[in-house]
PDB file of C-alpha atoms in Angstrom:
ATOM      1  CA  VAL A1170      10.454   4.025   1.398  1.00 61.00           C
ATOM      2  CA  ASN A1171      10.012   5.996  -1.672  1.00 57.00           C
ATOM      3  CA  ALA A1172       6.641   5.192  -3.272  1.00 55.00           C
ATOM      4  CA  SER A1173       7.613   7.845  -6.209  1.00 56.00           C
ATOM      5  CA  PRO A1174      11.166   7.974  -6.784  1.00 62.00           C
ATOM      6  CA  GLY A1175      12.109  11.098  -9.112  1.00 58.00           C
ATOM      7  CA  PHE A1176       8.613  12.036  -9.159  1.00 60.00           C
ATOM      8  CA  GLY A1177       8.358  14.338  -6.089  1.00 71.00           C
ATOM      9  CA  ILE A1178       4.912  13.788  -5.485  1.00 68.00           C
ATOM     10  CA  GLU A1179       5.212  14.298  -1.663  1.00 70.00           C
ATOM     11  CA  LYS A1180       6.924  17.782  -2.310  1.00 74.00           C
ATOM     12  CA  VAL A1181       4.252  18.682  -4.615  1.00 76.00           C
ATOM     13  CA  THR A1182       0.904  17.559  -2.754  1.00 72.00           C
ATOM     14  CA  TYR A1183       2.519  17.626   1.069  1.00 74.00           C
ATOM     15  CA  ARG A1184       1.397  14.316   1.809  1.00 74.00           C
ATOM     16  CA  ASP A1185       3.219  11.248   3.015  1.00 78.00           C
ATOM     17  CA  VAL A1186       2.203   9.093  -0.234  1.00 78.00           C
ATOM     18  CA  ALA A1187       4.139   5.958   1.017  1.00 79.00           C
ATOM     19  CA  GLY A1188       2.626   6.201   4.213  1.00 83.00           C
ATOM     20  CA  LYS A1189      -0.925   6.419   3.030  1.00 84.00           C
ATOM     21  CA  ILE A1190      -0.443   3.368   0.631  1.00 85.00           C
ATOM     22  CA  ILE A1191       0.879   1.194   3.588  1.00 86.00           C
ATOM     23  CA  ASP A1192      -1.994   2.275   5.232  1.00 88.00           C
ATOM     24  CA  TYR A1193      -4.418   1.075   2.571  1.00 90.00           C
ATOM     25  CA  ILE A1194      -2.669  -1.958   2.497  1.00 88.00           C
ATOM     26  CA  GLU A1195      -2.861  -2.487   6.323  1.00 88.00           C
ATOM     27  CA  ARG A1196      -6.543  -1.918   6.318  1.00 87.00           C
ATOM     28  CA  ASN A1197      -7.679  -4.183   3.494  1.00 84.00           C
ATOM     29  CA  ALA A1198      -5.127  -7.020   3.750  1.00 82.00           C
ATOM     30  CA  LYS A1199      -7.416  -9.917   4.467  1.00 71.00           C
ATOM     31  CA  ARG A1200      -6.520 -12.468   6.959  1.00 69.00           C
ATOM     32  CA  GLY A1201      -7.837 -15.759   7.523  1.00 64.00           C
ATOM     33  CA  ASN A1202      -7.197 -19.276   5.685  1.00 63.00           C
ATOM     34  CA  LYS A1203      -4.358 -19.312   2.995  1.00 65.00           C
ATOM     35  CA  LYS A1204      -6.654 -21.493   0.688  1.00 66.00           C
ATOM     36  CA  ASP A1205      -5.911 -20.660  -3.149  1.00 69.00           C
ATOM     37  CA  LYS A1206      -8.962 -19.633  -5.254  1.00 72.00           C
ATOM     38  CA  ILE A1207      -9.764 -23.133  -6.108  1.00 72.00           C
ATOM     39  CA  GLY A1208      -9.963 -24.210  -2.496  1.00 60.00           C
ATOM     40  CA  ALA A1209      -6.925 -26.754  -2.609  1.00 55.00           C
TER      41      ALA A1209
END
């Protein structure tokens, strides 16, 4: 997965940007019921 194609952010910052994004999503993903916002 390339989170920043063509920009080279990983090379400049020496950080795994895609990995950080995936970690963030996994930590903040809500599990539970699958009702929509109106409760249907």
